[in-house]
PDB file of C-alpha atoms in Angstrom:
ATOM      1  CA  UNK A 319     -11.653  50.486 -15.159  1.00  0.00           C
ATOM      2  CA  UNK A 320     -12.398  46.576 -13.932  1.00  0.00           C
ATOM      3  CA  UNK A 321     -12.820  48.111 -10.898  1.00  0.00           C
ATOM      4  CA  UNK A 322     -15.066  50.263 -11.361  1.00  0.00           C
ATOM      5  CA  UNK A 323     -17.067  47.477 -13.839  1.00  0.00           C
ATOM      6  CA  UNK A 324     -16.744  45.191 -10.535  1.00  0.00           C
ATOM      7  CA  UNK A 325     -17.947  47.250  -8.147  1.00  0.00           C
ATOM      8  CA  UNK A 326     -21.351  48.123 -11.086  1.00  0.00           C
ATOM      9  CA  UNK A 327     -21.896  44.931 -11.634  1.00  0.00           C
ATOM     10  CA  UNK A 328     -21.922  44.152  -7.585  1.00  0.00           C
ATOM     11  CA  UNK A 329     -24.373  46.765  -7.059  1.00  0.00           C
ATOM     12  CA  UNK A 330     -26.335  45.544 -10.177  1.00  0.00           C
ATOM     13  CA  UNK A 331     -26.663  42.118  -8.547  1.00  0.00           C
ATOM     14  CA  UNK A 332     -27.655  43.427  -5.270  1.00  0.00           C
ATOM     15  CA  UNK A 333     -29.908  45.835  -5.915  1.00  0.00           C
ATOM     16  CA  UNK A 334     -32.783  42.859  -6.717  1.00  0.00           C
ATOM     17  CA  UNK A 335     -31.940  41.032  -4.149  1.00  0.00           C
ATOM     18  CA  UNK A 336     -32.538  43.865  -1.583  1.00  0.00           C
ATOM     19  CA  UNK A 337     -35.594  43.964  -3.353  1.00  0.00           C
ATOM     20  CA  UNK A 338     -36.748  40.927  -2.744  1.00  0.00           C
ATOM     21  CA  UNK A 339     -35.861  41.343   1.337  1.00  0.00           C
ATOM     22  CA  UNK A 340     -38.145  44.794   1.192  1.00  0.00           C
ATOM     23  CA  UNK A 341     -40.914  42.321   0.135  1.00  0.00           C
ATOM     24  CA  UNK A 342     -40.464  39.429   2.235  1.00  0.00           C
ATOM     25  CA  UNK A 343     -40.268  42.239   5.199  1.00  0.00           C
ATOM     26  CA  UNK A 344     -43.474  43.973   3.726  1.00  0.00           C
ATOM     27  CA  UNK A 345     -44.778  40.902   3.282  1.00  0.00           C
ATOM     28  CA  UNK A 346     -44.353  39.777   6.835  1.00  0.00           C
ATOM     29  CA  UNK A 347     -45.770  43.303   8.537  1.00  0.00           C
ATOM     30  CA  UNK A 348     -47.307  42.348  12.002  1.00  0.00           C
ATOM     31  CA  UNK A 349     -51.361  41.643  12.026  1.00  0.00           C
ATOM     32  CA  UNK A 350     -52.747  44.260  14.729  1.00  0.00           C
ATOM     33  CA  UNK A 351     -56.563  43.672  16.372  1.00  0.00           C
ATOM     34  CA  UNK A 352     -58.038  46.436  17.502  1.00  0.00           C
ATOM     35  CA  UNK A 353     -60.551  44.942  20.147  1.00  0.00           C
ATOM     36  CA  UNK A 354     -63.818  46.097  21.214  1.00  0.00           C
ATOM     37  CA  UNK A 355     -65.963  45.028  23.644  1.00  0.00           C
ATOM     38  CA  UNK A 356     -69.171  45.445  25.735  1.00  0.00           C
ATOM     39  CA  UNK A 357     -70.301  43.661  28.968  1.00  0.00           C
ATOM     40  CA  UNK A 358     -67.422  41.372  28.875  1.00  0.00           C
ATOM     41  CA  UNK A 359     -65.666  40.703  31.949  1.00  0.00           C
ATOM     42  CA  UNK A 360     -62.027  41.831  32.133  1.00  0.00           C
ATOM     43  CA  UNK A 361     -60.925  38.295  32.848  1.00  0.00           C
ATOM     44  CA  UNK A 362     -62.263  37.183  29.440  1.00  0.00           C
ATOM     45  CA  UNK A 363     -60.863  40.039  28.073  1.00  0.00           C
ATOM     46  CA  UNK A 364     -57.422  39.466  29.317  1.00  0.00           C
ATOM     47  CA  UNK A 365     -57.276  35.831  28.258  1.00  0.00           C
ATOM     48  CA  UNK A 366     -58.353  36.480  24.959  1.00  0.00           C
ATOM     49  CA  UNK A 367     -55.342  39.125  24.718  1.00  0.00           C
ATOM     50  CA  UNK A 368     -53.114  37.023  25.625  1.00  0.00           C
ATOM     51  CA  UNK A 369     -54.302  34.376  22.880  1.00  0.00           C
ATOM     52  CA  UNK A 370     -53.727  36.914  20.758  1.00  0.00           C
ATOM     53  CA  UNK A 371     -50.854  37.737  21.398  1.00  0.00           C
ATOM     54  CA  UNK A 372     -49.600  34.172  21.357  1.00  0.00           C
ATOM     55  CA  UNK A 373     -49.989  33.832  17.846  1.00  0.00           C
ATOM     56  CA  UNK A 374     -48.360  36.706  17.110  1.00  0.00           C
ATOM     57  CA  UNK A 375     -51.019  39.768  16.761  1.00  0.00           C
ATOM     58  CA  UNK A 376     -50.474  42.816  18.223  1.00  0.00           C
ATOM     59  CA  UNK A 377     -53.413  44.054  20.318  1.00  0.00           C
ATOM     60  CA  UNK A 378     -55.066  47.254  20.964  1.00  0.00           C
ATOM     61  CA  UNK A 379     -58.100  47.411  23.681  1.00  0.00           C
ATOM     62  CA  UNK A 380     -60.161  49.947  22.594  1.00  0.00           C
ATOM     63  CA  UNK A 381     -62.410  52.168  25.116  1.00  0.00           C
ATOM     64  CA  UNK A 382     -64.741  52.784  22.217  1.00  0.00           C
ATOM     65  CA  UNK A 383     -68.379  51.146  22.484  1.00  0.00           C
ATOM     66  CA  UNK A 384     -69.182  48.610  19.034  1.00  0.00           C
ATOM     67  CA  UNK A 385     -71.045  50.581  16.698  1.00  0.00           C
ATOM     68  CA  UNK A 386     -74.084  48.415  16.567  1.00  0.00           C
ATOM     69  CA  UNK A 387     -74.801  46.110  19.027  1.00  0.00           C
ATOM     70  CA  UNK A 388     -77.737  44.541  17.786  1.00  0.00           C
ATOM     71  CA  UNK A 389     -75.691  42.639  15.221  1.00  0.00           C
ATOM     72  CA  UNK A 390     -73.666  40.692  18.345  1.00  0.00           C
ATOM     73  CA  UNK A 391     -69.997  40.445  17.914  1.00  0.00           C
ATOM     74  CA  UNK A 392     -68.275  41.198  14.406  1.00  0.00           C
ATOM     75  CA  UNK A 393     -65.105  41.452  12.464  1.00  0.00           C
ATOM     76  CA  UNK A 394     -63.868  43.993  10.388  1.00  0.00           C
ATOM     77  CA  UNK A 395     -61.071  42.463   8.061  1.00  0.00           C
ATOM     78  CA  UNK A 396     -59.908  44.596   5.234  1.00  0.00           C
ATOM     79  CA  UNK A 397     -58.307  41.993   3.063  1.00  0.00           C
ATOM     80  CA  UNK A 398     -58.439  40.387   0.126  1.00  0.00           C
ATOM     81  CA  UNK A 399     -60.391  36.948   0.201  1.00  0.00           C
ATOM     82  CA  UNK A 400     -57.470  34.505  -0.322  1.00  0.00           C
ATOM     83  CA  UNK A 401     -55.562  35.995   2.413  1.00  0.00           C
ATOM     84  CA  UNK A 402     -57.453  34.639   5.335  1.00  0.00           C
ATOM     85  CA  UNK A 403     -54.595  32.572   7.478  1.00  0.00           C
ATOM     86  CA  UNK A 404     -54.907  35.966  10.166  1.00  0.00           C
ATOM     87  CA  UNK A 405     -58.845  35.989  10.195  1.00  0.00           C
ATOM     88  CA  UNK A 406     -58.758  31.488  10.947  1.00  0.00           C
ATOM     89  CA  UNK A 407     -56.766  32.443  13.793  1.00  0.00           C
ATOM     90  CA  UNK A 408     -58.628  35.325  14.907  1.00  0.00           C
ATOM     91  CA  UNK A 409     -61.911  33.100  14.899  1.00  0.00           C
ATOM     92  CA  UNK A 410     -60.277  29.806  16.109  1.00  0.00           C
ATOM     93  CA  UNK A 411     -58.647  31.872  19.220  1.00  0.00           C
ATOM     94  CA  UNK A 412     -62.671  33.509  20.565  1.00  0.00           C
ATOM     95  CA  UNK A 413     -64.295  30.275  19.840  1.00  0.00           C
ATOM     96  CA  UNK A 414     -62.058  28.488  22.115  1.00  0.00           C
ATOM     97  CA  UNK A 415     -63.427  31.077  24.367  1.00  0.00           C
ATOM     98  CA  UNK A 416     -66.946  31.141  23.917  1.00  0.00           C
ATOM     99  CA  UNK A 417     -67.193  33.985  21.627  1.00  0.00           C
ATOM    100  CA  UNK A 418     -68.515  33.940  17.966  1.00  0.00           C
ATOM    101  CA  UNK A 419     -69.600  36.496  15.496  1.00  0.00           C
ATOM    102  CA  UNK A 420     -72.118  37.197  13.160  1.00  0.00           C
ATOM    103  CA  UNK A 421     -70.853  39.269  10.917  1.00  0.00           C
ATOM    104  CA  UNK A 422     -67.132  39.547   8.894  1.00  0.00           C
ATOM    105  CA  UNK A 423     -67.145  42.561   6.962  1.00  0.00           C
ATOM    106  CA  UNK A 424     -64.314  43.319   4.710  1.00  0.00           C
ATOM    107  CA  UNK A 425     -64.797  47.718   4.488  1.00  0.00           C
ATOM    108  CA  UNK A 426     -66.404  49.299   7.124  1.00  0.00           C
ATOM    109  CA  UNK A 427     -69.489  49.023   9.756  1.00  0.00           C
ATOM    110  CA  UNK A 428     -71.217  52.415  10.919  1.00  0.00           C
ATOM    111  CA  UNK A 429     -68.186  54.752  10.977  1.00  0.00           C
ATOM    112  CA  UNK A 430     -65.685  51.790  11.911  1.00  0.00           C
ATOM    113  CA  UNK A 431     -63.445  51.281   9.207  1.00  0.00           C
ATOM    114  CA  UNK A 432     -59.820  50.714   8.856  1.00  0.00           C
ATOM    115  CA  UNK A 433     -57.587  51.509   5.715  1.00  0.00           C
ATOM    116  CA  UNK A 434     -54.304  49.526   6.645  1.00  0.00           C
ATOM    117  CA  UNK A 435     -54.905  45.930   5.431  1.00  0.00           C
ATOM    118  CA  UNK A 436     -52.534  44.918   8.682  1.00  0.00           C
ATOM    119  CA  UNK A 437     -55.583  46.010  11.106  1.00  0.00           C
ATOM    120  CA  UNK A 438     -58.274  44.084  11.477  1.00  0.00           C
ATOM    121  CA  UNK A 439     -61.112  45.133  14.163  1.00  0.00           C
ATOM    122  CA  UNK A 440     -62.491  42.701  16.582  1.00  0.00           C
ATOM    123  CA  UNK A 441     -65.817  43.662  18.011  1.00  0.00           C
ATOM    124  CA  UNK A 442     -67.017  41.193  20.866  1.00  0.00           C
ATOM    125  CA  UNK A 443     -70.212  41.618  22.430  1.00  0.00           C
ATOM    126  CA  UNK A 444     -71.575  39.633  25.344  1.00  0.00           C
ATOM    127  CA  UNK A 445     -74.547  37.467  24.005  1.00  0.00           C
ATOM    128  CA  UNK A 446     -76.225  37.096  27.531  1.00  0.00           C
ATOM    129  CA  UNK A 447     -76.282  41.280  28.196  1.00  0.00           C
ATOM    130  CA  UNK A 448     -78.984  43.392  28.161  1.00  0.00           C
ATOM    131  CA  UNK A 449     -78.290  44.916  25.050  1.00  0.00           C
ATOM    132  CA  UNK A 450     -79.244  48.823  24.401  1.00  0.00           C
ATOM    133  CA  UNK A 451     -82.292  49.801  21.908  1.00  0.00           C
ATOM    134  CA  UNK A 452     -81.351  51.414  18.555  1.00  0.00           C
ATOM    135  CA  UNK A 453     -82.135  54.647  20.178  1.00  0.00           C
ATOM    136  CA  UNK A 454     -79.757  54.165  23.086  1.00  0.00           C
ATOM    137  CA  UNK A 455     -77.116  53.371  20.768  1.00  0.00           C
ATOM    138  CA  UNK A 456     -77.670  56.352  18.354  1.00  0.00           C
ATOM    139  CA  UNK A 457     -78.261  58.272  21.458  1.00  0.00           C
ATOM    140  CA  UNK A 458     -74.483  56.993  22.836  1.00  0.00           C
ATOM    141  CA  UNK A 459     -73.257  57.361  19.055  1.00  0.00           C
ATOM    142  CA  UNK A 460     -74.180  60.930  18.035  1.00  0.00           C
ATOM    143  CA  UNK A 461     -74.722  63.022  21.838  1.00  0.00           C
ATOM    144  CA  UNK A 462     -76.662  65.945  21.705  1.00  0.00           C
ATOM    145  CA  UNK A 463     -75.126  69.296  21.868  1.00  0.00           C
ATOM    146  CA  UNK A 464     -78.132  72.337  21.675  1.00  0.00           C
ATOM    147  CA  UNK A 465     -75.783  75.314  20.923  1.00  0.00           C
ATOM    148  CA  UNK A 466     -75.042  73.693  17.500  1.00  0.00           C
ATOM    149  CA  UNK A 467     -78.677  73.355  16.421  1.00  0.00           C
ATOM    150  CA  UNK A 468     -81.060  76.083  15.096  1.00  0.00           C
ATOM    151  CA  UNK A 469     -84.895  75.233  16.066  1.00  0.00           C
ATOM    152  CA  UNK A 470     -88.195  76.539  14.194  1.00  0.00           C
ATOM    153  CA  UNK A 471     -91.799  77.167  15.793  1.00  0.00           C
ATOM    154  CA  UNK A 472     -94.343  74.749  13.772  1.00  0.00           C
ATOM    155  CA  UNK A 473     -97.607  75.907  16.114  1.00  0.00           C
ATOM    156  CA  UNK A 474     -97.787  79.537  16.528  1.00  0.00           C
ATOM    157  CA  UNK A 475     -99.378  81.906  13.835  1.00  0.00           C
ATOM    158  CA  UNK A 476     -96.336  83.421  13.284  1.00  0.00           C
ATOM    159  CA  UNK A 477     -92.981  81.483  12.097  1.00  0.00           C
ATOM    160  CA  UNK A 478     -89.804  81.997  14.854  1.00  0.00           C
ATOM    161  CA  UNK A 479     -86.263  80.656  14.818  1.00  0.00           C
ATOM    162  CA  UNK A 480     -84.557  79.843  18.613  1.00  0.00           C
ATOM    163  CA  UNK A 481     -81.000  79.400  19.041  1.00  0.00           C
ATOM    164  CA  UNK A 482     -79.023  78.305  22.405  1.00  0.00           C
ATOM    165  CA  UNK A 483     -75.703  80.041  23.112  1.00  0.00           C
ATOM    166  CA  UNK A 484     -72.602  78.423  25.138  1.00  0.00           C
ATOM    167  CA  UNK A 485     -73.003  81.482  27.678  1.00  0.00           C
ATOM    168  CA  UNK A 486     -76.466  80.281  28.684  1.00  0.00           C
ATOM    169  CA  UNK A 487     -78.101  83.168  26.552  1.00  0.00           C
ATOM    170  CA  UNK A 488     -81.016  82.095  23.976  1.00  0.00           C
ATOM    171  CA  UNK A 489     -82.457  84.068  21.710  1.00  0.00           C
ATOM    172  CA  UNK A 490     -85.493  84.227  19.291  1.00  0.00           C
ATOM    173  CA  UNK A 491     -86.342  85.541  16.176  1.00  0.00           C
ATOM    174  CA  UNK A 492     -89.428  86.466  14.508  1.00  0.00           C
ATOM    175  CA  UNK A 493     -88.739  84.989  10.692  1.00  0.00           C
ATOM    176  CA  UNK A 494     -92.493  85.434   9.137  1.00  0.00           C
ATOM    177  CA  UNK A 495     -93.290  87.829   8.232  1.00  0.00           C
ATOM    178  CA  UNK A 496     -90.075  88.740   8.484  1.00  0.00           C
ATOM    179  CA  UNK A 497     -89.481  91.304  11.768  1.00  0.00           C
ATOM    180  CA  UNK A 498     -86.510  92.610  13.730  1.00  0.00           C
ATOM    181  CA  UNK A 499     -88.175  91.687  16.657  1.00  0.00           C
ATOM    182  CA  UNK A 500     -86.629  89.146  19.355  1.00  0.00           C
ATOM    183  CA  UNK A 501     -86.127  88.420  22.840  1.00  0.00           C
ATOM    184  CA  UNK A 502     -83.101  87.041  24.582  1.00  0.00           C
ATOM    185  CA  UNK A 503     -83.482  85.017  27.973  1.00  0.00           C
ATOM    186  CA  UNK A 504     -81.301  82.554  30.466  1.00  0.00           C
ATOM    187  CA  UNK A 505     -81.531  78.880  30.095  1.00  0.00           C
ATOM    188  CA  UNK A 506     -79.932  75.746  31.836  1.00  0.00           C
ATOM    189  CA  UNK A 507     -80.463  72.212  30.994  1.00  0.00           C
ATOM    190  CA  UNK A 508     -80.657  69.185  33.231  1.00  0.00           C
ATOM    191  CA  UNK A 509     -81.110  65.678  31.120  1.00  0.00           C
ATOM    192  CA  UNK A 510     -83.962  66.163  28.751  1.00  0.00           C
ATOM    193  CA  UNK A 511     -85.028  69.231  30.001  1.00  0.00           C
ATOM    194  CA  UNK A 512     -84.580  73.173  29.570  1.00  0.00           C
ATOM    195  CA  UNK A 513     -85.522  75.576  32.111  1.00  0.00           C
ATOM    196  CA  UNK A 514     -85.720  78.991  31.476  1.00  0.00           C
ATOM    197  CA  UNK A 515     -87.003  82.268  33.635  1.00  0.00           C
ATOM    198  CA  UNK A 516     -88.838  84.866  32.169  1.00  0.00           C
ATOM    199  CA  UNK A 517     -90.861  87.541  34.273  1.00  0.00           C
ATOM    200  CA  UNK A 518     -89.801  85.568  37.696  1.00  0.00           C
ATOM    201  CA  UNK A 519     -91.973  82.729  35.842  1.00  0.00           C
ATOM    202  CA  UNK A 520     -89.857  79.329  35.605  1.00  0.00           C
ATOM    203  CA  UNK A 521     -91.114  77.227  32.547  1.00  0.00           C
ATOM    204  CA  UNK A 522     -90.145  73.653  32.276  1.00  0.00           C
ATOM    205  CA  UNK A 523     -89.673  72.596  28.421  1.00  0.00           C
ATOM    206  CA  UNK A 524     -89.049  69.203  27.512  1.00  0.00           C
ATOM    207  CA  UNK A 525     -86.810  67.780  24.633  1.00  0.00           C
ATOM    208  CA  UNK A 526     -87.623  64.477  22.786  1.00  0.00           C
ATOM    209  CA  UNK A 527     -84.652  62.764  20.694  1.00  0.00           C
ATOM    210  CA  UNK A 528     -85.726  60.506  17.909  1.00  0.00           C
ATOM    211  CA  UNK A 529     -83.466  58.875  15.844  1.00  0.00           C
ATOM    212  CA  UNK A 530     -84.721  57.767  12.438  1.00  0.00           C
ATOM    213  CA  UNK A 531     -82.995  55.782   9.399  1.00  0.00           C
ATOM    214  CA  UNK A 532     -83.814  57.753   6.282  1.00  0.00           C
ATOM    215  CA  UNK A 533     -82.123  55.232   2.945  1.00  0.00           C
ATOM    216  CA  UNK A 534     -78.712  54.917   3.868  1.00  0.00           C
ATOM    217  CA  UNK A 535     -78.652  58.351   6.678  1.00  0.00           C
ATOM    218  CA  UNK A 536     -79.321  58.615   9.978  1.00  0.00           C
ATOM    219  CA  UNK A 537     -81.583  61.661  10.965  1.00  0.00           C
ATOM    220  CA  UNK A 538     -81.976  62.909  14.797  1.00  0.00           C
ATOM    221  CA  UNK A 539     -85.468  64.820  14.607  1.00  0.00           C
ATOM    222  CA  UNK A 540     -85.545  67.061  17.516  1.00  0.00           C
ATOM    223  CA  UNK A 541     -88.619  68.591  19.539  1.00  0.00           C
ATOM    224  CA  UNK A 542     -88.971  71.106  22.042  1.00  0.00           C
ATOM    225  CA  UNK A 543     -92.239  71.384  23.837  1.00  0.00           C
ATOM    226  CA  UNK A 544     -92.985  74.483  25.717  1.00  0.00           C
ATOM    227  CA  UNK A 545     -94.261  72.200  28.918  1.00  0.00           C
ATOM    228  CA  UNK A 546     -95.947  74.845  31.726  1.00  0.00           C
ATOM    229  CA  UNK A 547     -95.824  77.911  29.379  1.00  0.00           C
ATOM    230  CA  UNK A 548     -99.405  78.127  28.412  1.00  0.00           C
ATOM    231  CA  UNK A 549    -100.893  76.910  31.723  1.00  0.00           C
ATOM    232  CA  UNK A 550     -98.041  79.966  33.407  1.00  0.00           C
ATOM    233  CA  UNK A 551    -100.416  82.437  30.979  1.00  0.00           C
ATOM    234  CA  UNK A 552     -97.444  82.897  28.736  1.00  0.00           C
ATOM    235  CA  UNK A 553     -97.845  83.249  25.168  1.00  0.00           C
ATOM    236  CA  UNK A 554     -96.016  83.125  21.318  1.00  0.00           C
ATOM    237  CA  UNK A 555     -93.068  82.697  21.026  1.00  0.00           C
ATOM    238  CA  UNK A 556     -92.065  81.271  24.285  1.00  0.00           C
ATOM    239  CA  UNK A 557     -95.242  79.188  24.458  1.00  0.00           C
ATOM    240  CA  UNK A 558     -94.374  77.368  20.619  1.00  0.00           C
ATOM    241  CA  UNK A 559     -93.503  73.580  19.731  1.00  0.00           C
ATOM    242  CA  UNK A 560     -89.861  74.083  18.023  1.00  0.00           C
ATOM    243  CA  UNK A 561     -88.197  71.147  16.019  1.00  0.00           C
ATOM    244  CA  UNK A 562     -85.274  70.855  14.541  1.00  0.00           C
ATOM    245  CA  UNK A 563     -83.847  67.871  11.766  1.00  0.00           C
ATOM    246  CA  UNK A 564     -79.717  67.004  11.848  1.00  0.00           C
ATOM    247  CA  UNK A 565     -78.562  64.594   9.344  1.00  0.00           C
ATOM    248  CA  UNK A 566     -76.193  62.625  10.815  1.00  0.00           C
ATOM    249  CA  UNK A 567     -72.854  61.115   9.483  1.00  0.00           C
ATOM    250  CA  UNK A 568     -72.568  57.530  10.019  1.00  0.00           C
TER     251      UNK A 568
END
């Protein structure tokens, strides 16, 4: 029986302590940067690594482009205020190599965000590049794929619907008045234009991308315009202006 009362009260007296080491472990969980960068030579980038590392952060190059490059370079740091020993260093190491930011957000910028209060993103942007437009970037950001978008006539007397298939087949519908009529054709895209053969007539349509901040969403408002069609003595549908509006997740 005082064995057994030995051997409780043992585990009794151990159990905080191991406790305590869980926390101080916890507690000491290793800082890892997740770096970003754009137009920064690889020698910089390399350096600042290794500064980095030197204090004791892991590091992570990431291949992804910054979110918004306007802003210049940023930090995400997802921590409480009081705990900002990590985000000194962090600033301290890319000022001693010319770098600075603009911006330290603590939840998330564009669709950057990180929910592990041990990662902090690092977002360094060269100051002296040629930095892209806000359309470039949304352009980079959200890529354009046609098969996933459904486009509506807003010219012709009649109201059509035209949809792109993977297998190079498009087809459009007559919507009002509602018919069952529709006509199916080829078409191949090169950059930001369509091409499509009808009648051994080629017509050239071009597509215009325009990305547009709408409150707190991004919206891609996207026109087709039937180039040649009209001048080729080709008529509705083919010959319509067709648009098309995506909401975008930032």
């Amino acid at each position: 029986m005082n064995v057994y009362l030995f051997g409780k009260l043992k585990l009794i007296t151990f159990r905080p302590l191991l406790l305590i080491l869980i926390a101080l472990l916890s507690g000491c969980a290793t800082n890892r940067v997740f770096l970003h960068t754009y137009e920064i030579e690889q020698e910089d980038i390399d350096k600042i690594v290794a500064s980095l590392k030197e204090k004791k952060f892991d590091v992570e190059v990431s291949e992804r482009m910054p979110p918004i490059l306007t802003f210049g370079s940023f930090i995400i740091y997802p921590r409480d205020s009081g705990d900002n020993e990590p985000l000194v260093q962090i600033l301290d190491t890319i000022g001693e190599h010319g770098y600075y930011t603009n911006l330290i957000a603590q939840n998330r910028v564009k669709n950057h965000y990180y929910t592990k209060k041990t990662n902090i993103g690092l977002y360094l942007i060269n100051p002296r590049a040629q930095l892209l437009s806000a359309q470039q970037q949304l352009e980079m950001q959200f890529p354009v794929n046609l098969t996933e978008v459904t486009f509506s006539s807003t010219n012709c007397i009649r109201l059509f619907s035209l949809e792109f298939a993977k297998d190079h087949t498009a087809m459009i519908r007559q919507a009002i008045p509602k018919s069952n009529d529709k006509w199916t054709f080829q078409w191949q895209q090169t950059e930001d234009r369509i091409i499509i053969s009808v009648d051994d007539k080629t017509i050239n349509y071009t597509v215009e991308k325009n990305y547009k901040r709408s409150g707190n969403q991004s919206e891609l408002h996207l026109t087709i315009f039937p180039g040649n069609a009209l001048a080729l003595g080709i008529s509705e549908p083919l010959a319509c202006k067709y648009e098309s509006t995506i909401h975008l997740v930032d």
